[in-house]
Structure formats: C-alpha cells, structure tokens
Amino acid sequence: MATSKVLLSVLKGKCADLGLKCFSTSSVQHKKSYKLVVVGGGAGGCSTAAKFASKLGKGQVAVIEPSDTHYYQPLWTLVGGGLKSFSQSNRPMGSVLPRDCEWIKDRAVSFDPENCTVTTSNGQQVNYEYLVIAVGLQLNYHHIKGLPEAFEVDSSLCSNYSRQTVIKTFPALQAFKGGNAIFTFPNTPIKCAGAPQKIMYLAEHYFRKAGIRENTDVIYNTSLNVIFAVKKYADRLLEVIKNRNINVNYQRSLIEVRPDRKEAVFAKLNSDSGETETFHYDFMHVTPPMSAPDPLKAAKKLVNEAGFLDVNQYTLQHTMYPNIFGIGDCTNVPTSKTAAAAASQGFVLSHSLAAQMAGQPIHPGPSYDGYTSCPLITGYGKCIMAEFDFDAQPLETFPFDQGKERLSMYLVKKDLLPKIYWNLMLNGQWNGPKAYRKMMRLGFDTGSKHIPTTPSLKV
Ligand SMILES: Cc1cc2nc3c(=O)[nH]c(=O)nc-3n(C[C@H](O)[C@H](O)[C@H](O)COP(=O)(O)OP(=O)(O)OC[C@H]3O[C@@H](n4cnc5c(N)ncnc54)[C@H](O)[C@@H]3O)c2cc1C
C-alpha cells in the first residue's frame, strides 16, 4: 500500500512535468495504473514491451491485447504456397509476452490522451504515464460487396491476409484445373505491399509444376500504377512478369465478388466516369482494403486525416502528446508497413521513450531512416530481397545485388527470418540488420547518420 502511494506520487509528479492531467481525480483507486501501457501485442507491441518490462520491473508495464494467439503473419505467404503449416505461424500470446508485464486480455475501445487513460471493451480504465500504440491494421473485407460471405461458399476464393482465409489458399491452388487465376491489390495502404504478388509468383510456379500453366491466365489487378515502389526492384519484377507471361492491369480495384457467377468486378481508377470491368475467375486471391483499427481512427486527437497515429517519423513520438509513442502498421510513418520496419522502429522508439522517461532530450539520438524489407518470393526456391528507406532507395544488407532472384534469400525468408522473429525480435533483442549491414559492407552504411545514445531508465 505504502509502495503504491509512493509510486502514485512519483507518477503524479511526472505527469505534471508533462503538463498532463493524469491521476487528477479520486477515482484513481478504481483504475489500474502503469508506468508504461502498450496497446497491441503483435510484432511491434510485444517487442516494445519486452524492451521495457525487465528494465522497469514487475507491475510497471501492461500490454492490452485481446487475442489468445500471436501470429507471425509473414509466414502466411509460405502457408498459402504450401511451404509451411498454419500452426507454424502461431504461438499462445501468453508464451510470447514478456514475463514481467501484465497482460490485460481485452480490446482498447477508446483513448483519452488528456487524462492518460485507455478504456477497454469491458469498461476497465487503464491509466498510463507513457503509452505505446501498436494496434496494427484492420482488414476491411466488408468494403468489397459480397465479402467476407463469399469465402464461405466458394472454395476457389482465398486470402493470405487473415487467419480464417489463409488456410484456404493452398487447397484452392491444388484444386485449380486452369482458367483465370486473379490476384488483387486494393486501393488503400496495406501491410507488406509485396505479399499480393508473392503468392501470385508461387501460384504461377505451382501451375507450371502441375502441368496446367498452358490453360491458365495469370492476372494481377492492382490499384497502383506501378508494380513496386522502388525502381530497382520494380524493374526486376517487370522482367519476371514478362518472362512468366503474367498479365498486369494497373489501376483496377476490386469492388464486388459474385461467387454464384464466378465474377469479380473492378473499378477502373483511371476512368472519370466510374467505369467498371468484370472478370470471370476460376481462382482468386484477394488482398483486402485496410485501415487503422476503428478505435484508433475514432481518437481524433491522436490520428491524422487518414486515421493513422500521428507520430514524428524519425523519433516515433506523437506530434501532440510527448508521452505517447507509436510503432508499426498503425502509424503514419511513410514507409512500407512490415515487421522488418517495426523491428528497426523498435530500436529508435526504445531510445526516444527512454530519453523521455529520463527527462532527457530525444535529440540527438537514433533517428528512424524508414528501413523496411520485403522478401519478394518469385517462385519455389527464388527470392528478390528488397530492402529500402524513406526515399525508396535500396538499403541492402548483403554484399551482393539483392535485386537478383536468389535461392539464398529464399532460405533467409523461409528459415532464418522466422527464427529471428520468435527468438530475438519478440524478446526485444532484434533491431533490424543495420549492425550486420555495416559489418558486411565493411563499415559502409547509407542509413541514419545519428549516433545512438542510450539514456538510462528511471522509474
Ligand atoms: C500475408 C502477409 C505477409 C507478410 N509478409 C511480410 C514479410 O515478408 N516481411 C515483413 O517484415 N512483414 C510482412 N508482413 C507484415 C507484418 O506482419 C506486419 O507489418 C507486422 O505484423 C506489423 O506489426 P504491428 O505490431 O504493427 O501489427 P500486428 O503484428 O498486426 O499486431 C497488432 C496487434 O494489435 C492487436 N490489436 C488490434 N486492435 C486492438 C485494440 N483495439 N486493442 C488492443 N489490441 C489490439 C491485434 O490483436 C494484434 O495482436 C506480412 C503480413 C501479411 C498479412
């Protein structure tokens, strides 16, 4: 009791320093209070909690996360391609969250940054001194007419993007006997922008192995007007597409699925008159529209116009509230949304947040350079390992041209990265490949020039 009084007074003082009204009412006894609250226990949230839980000590860090299971989503491309089982992508949430943190197994439904409170779906109010928001992206299948219901009735429809539908992909590939195989890319920001075409290359290779490629049209209908954001990799992918006889239609956004007639309707984004185009499909892989999760979008003081958490792209600190930070897919950081990006952001975030906690300036400190990576699997045994920064410039780790299709990079994606994720990243020990890049390139590094400093943590 005495300890909690002392802690409360310390926390009260800290919030006053920040000019915030945390713990200002007597109802504090009915609320749970923590030094650090992390909302979301996915790739970014779990690794951030791990970085702070042991340093701050038991009872100081809470993770609000509703899911029983933690998913390593990058594996879902391989699950869809029949290379890994779905169960290899899952672990119980309790087994990956750090021992020293408290798991609040519920969903955050509202944020009150003025009073440093997050409310969960069962009405619990959780007070924080510092908050990290890591809620990922929401999948909006329901924005496409006919979905998600059509997944239930049509076994030739699949999607690697959700846990319910990824298990349909490989059976659908096996059952396909030729015709139109369509792969879509939606008209919103998405996680892993390479994944909609990775499964297409695997499928195309699979059709050749199955001897049905001759009777198959492989069609990539994308809302974008380029195949990939980084020119170096886009040029290589266009060669792959040409050599493999894949049909690409740009600026086509899926708006309706009619499973009874096996029809997919696409909006032509380059038409002023709202034109649509209808395709017959015999197999279709859908990448859904995505957005920040609704509770975050509703927190108008925290988000930008598009609904993403508004943070400084270099420090990951919120632009209005200095005690709030963000990591991963739910932020407005202008880079490709991947677990690889979250790992590199985690390094910067931990320094920024530790500096804020210690009352030290965040600058100079490490600055996020936009590092992100997309292992572009182009077939069974082949991968272009894209790594790049905010300026869409390659930021490659290995001392060879990663724009070439390579078996070695495929093995990195298939076997090495999952191990790094489960054994290092989720424990807070993997900050991206920057240190290795420097070693492999004999000290040459094109990334951030800031010199990392580690402010000591004070509770
Ligand atoms: C098919 C596919 C392929 C991919 N391939 C790659 C790849 O090759 N390389 C790569 O680096 N990345 C890849 N990714 C992307 C990668 O998985 C994500 O970018 C990464 O998981 C983002 O981490 P995050 O913490 O921001 O979000 P997530 O890991 O999605 O975690 C978000 C967490 O927040 C929780 N949550 C949501 N709403 C709330 C709420 N209201 N309250 C509390 N908790 C909430 C969720 O339950 C979830 O646990 C791929 C993703 C997919 C789907």
mmCIF file of C-alpha atoms in Angstrom, residues 312-447:
data_model
loop_
_atom_site.group_PDB
_atom_site.id
_atom_site.type_symbol
_atom_site.label_atom_id
_atom_site.label_comp_id
_atom_site.label_asym_id
_atom_site.label_seq_id
_atom_site.Cartn_x
_atom_site.Cartn_y
_atom_site.Cartn_z
ATOM 1 C CA ASN A 312 7.204 12.046 -35.828
ATOM 2 C CA GLN A 313 8.597 9.722 -38.497
ATOM 3 C CA TYR A 314 12.165 9.992 -37.166
ATOM 4 C CA THR A 315 11.544 9.592 -33.398
ATOM 5 C CA LEU A 316 8.170 7.746 -33.280
ATOM 6 C CA GLN A 317 6.948 10.248 -30.665
ATOM 7 C CA HIS A 318 3.411 11.549 -31.051
ATOM 8 C CA THR A 319 3.298 15.003 -32.603
ATOM 9 C CA MET A 320 0.988 16.443 -29.877
ATOM 10 C CA TYR A 321 1.400 14.273 -26.779
ATOM 11 C CA PRO A 322 5.033 13.787 -25.704
ATOM 12 C CA ASN A 323 4.210 10.770 -23.512
ATOM 13 C CA ILE A 324 2.674 8.829 -26.417
ATOM 14 C CA PHE A 325 4.651 6.850 -28.991
ATOM 15 C CA GLY A 326 3.703 4.581 -31.861
ATOM 16 C CA ILE A 327 5.206 1.664 -33.721
ATOM 17 C CA GLY A 328 4.345 -0.479 -36.696
ATOM 18 C CA ASP A 329 1.477 -0.559 -39.160
ATOM 19 C CA CYS A 330 -0.958 1.755 -37.314
ATOM 20 C CA THR A 331 1.302 4.812 -37.577
ATOM 21 C CA ASN A 332 1.515 7.419 -40.324
ATOM 22 C CA VAL A 333 5.260 6.779 -40.777
ATOM 23 C CA PRO A 334 5.725 7.000 -44.554
ATOM 24 C CA THR A 335 7.356 3.662 -45.213
ATOM 25 C CA SER A 336 6.183 0.247 -46.346
ATOM 26 C CA LYS A 337 4.384 -1.411 -43.421
ATOM 27 C CA THR A 338 6.280 -4.566 -42.440
ATOM 28 C CA ALA A 339 7.531 -6.459 -39.386
ATOM 29 C CA ALA A 340 11.028 -5.579 -40.604
ATOM 30 C CA ALA A 341 10.119 -1.886 -40.373
ATOM 31 C CA ALA A 342 8.689 -2.431 -36.873
ATOM 32 C CA ALA A 343 11.976 -4.044 -35.763
ATOM 33 C CA SER A 344 14.021 -1.045 -36.860
ATOM 34 C CA GLN A 345 11.463 1.369 -35.444
ATOM 35 C CA GLY A 346 11.688 -0.505 -32.130
ATOM 36 C CA PHE A 347 15.339 0.451 -31.756
ATOM 37 C CA VAL A 348 14.565 4.145 -32.251
ATOM 38 C CA LEU A 349 11.392 4.055 -30.170
ATOM 39 C CA SER A 350 13.156 2.483 -27.206
ATOM 40 C CA HIS A 351 15.744 5.274 -27.244
ATOM 41 C CA SER A 352 13.176 8.044 -27.733
ATOM 42 C CA LEU A 353 10.929 6.692 -24.988
ATOM 43 C CA ALA A 354 13.794 6.043 -22.581
ATOM 44 C CA ALA A 355 15.030 9.603 -23.117
ATOM 45 C CA GLN A 356 11.532 10.961 -22.456
ATOM 46 C CA MET A 357 11.244 8.846 -19.302
ATOM 47 C CA ALA A 358 14.636 10.053 -18.099
ATOM 48 C CA GLY A 359 13.704 13.679 -18.726
ATOM 49 C CA GLN A 360 16.454 13.932 -21.335
ATOM 50 C CA PRO A 361 16.100 15.411 -24.796
ATOM 51 C CA ILE A 362 15.251 12.922 -27.534
ATOM 52 C CA HIS A 363 17.721 14.654 -29.890
ATOM 53 C CA PRO A 364 20.432 13.729 -30.544
ATOM 54 C CA GLY A 365 19.535 10.091 -30.627
ATOM 55 C CA PRO A 366 18.971 7.427 -33.224
ATOM 56 C CA SER A 367 16.669 8.539 -35.953
ATOM 57 C CA TYR A 368 14.494 6.162 -37.992
ATOM 58 C CA ASP A 369 15.512 6.156 -41.649
ATOM 59 C CA GLY A 370 12.444 4.325 -42.963
ATOM 60 C CA TYR A 371 14.226 0.958 -43.195
ATOM 61 C CA THR A 372 11.835 -1.712 -44.379
ATOM 62 C CA SER A 373 12.225 -5.022 -46.119
ATOM 63 C CA CYS A 374 10.131 -7.143 -48.421
ATOM 64 C CA PRO A 375 11.416 -10.601 -49.344
ATOM 65 C CA LEU A 376 9.808 -10.847 -52.784
ATOM 66 C CA ILE A 377 9.446 -14.576 -53.295
ATOM 67 C CA THR A 378 9.258 -15.110 -57.049
ATOM 68 C CA GLY A 379 8.852 -18.894 -57.015
ATOM 69 C CA TYR A 380 9.711 -22.056 -55.086
ATOM 70 C CA GLY A 381 13.408 -21.509 -54.325
ATOM 71 C CA LYS A 382 13.678 -17.893 -55.556
ATOM 72 C CA CYS A 383 13.550 -14.522 -53.854
ATOM 73 C CA ILE A 384 14.444 -10.888 -54.546
ATOM 74 C CA MET A 385 15.324 -9.419 -51.146
ATOM 75 C CA ALA A 386 14.075 -5.824 -51.283
ATOM 76 C CA GLU A 387 15.362 -3.534 -48.520
ATOM 77 C CA PHE A 388 14.894 0.215 -48.734
ATOM 78 C CA ASP A 389 14.395 3.512 -46.886
ATOM 79 C CA PHE A 390 12.105 6.559 -46.744
ATOM 80 C CA ASP A 391 13.386 7.775 -50.107
ATOM 81 C CA ALA A 392 12.624 4.402 -51.752
ATOM 82 C CA GLN A 393 16.381 3.913 -52.127
ATOM 83 C CA PRO A 394 17.792 0.389 -51.688
ATOM 84 C CA LEU A 395 19.402 -0.168 -48.263
ATOM 85 C CA GLU A 396 20.725 -3.682 -48.754
ATOM 86 C CA THR A 397 22.332 -5.809 -46.047
ATOM 87 C CA PHE A 398 24.239 -8.369 -48.065
ATOM 88 C CA PRO A 399 27.357 -7.571 -50.115
ATOM 89 C CA PHE A 400 25.772 -8.638 -53.429
ATOM 90 C CA ASP A 401 22.986 -7.443 -55.709
ATOM 91 C CA GLN A 402 19.767 -8.303 -53.855
ATOM 92 C CA GLY A 403 17.725 -7.375 -56.914
ATOM 93 C CA LYS A 404 18.602 -10.757 -58.443
ATOM 94 C CA GLU A 405 16.430 -13.801 -57.792
ATOM 95 C CA ARG A 406 18.401 -15.979 -55.359
ATOM 96 C CA LEU A 407 17.981 -19.276 -53.530
ATOM 97 C CA SER A 408 19.989 -17.909 -50.582
ATOM 98 C CA MET A 409 17.491 -15.089 -50.000
ATOM 99 C CA TYR A 410 14.607 -17.546 -50.276
ATOM 100 C CA LEU A 411 16.185 -19.608 -47.487
ATOM 101 C CA VAL A 412 16.662 -16.456 -45.407
ATOM 102 C CA LYS A 413 12.936 -15.707 -45.782
ATOM 103 C CA LYS A 414 11.778 -19.289 -45.235
ATOM 104 C CA ASP A 415 14.087 -20.474 -42.482
ATOM 105 C CA LEU A 416 16.158 -17.682 -40.933
ATOM 106 C CA LEU A 417 13.676 -14.809 -40.510
ATOM 107 C CA PRO A 418 11.096 -16.902 -38.586
ATOM 108 C CA LYS A 419 13.828 -17.901 -36.119
ATOM 109 C CA ILE A 420 14.923 -14.274 -35.715
ATOM 110 C CA TYR A 421 11.310 -13.258 -35.121
ATOM 111 C CA TRP A 422 10.433 -15.814 -32.465
ATOM 112 C CA ASN A 423 13.778 -15.951 -30.679
ATOM 113 C CA LEU A 424 15.074 -12.403 -30.912
ATOM 114 C CA MET A 425 12.546 -9.836 -32.087
ATOM 115 C CA LEU A 426 9.729 -10.725 -29.718
ATOM 116 C CA ASN A 427 12.231 -10.686 -26.832
ATOM 117 C CA GLY A 428 13.230 -7.150 -27.766
ATOM 118 C CA GLN A 429 16.652 -8.262 -28.977
ATOM 119 C CA TRP A 430 16.377 -7.715 -32.724
ATOM 120 C CA ASN A 431 16.602 -4.154 -34.015
ATOM 121 C CA GLY A 432 16.906 -4.885 -37.701
ATOM 122 C CA PRO A 433 20.001 -5.701 -39.754
ATOM 123 C CA LYS A 434 21.768 -2.337 -39.537
ATOM 124 C CA ALA A 435 24.728 -3.612 -37.490
ATOM 125 C CA TYR A 436 25.160 -6.596 -39.836
ATOM 126 C CA ARG A 437 24.912 -4.362 -42.879
ATOM 127 C CA LYS A 438 27.790 -2.296 -41.557
ATOM 128 C CA MET A 439 29.870 -5.416 -40.930
ATOM 129 C CA MET A 440 29.105 -6.987 -44.294
ATOM 130 C CA ARG A 441 29.752 -3.778 -46.131
ATOM 131 C CA LEU A 442 32.950 -3.126 -44.154
ATOM 132 C CA GLY A 443 31.611 -0.130 -42.282
ATOM 133 C CA PHE A 444 29.877 1.446 -45.261
ATOM 134 C CA ASP A 445 26.332 2.357 -44.289
ATOM 135 C CA THR A 446 23.859 4.512 -46.161
ATOM 136 C CA GLY A 447 21.374 4.699 -43.287
#
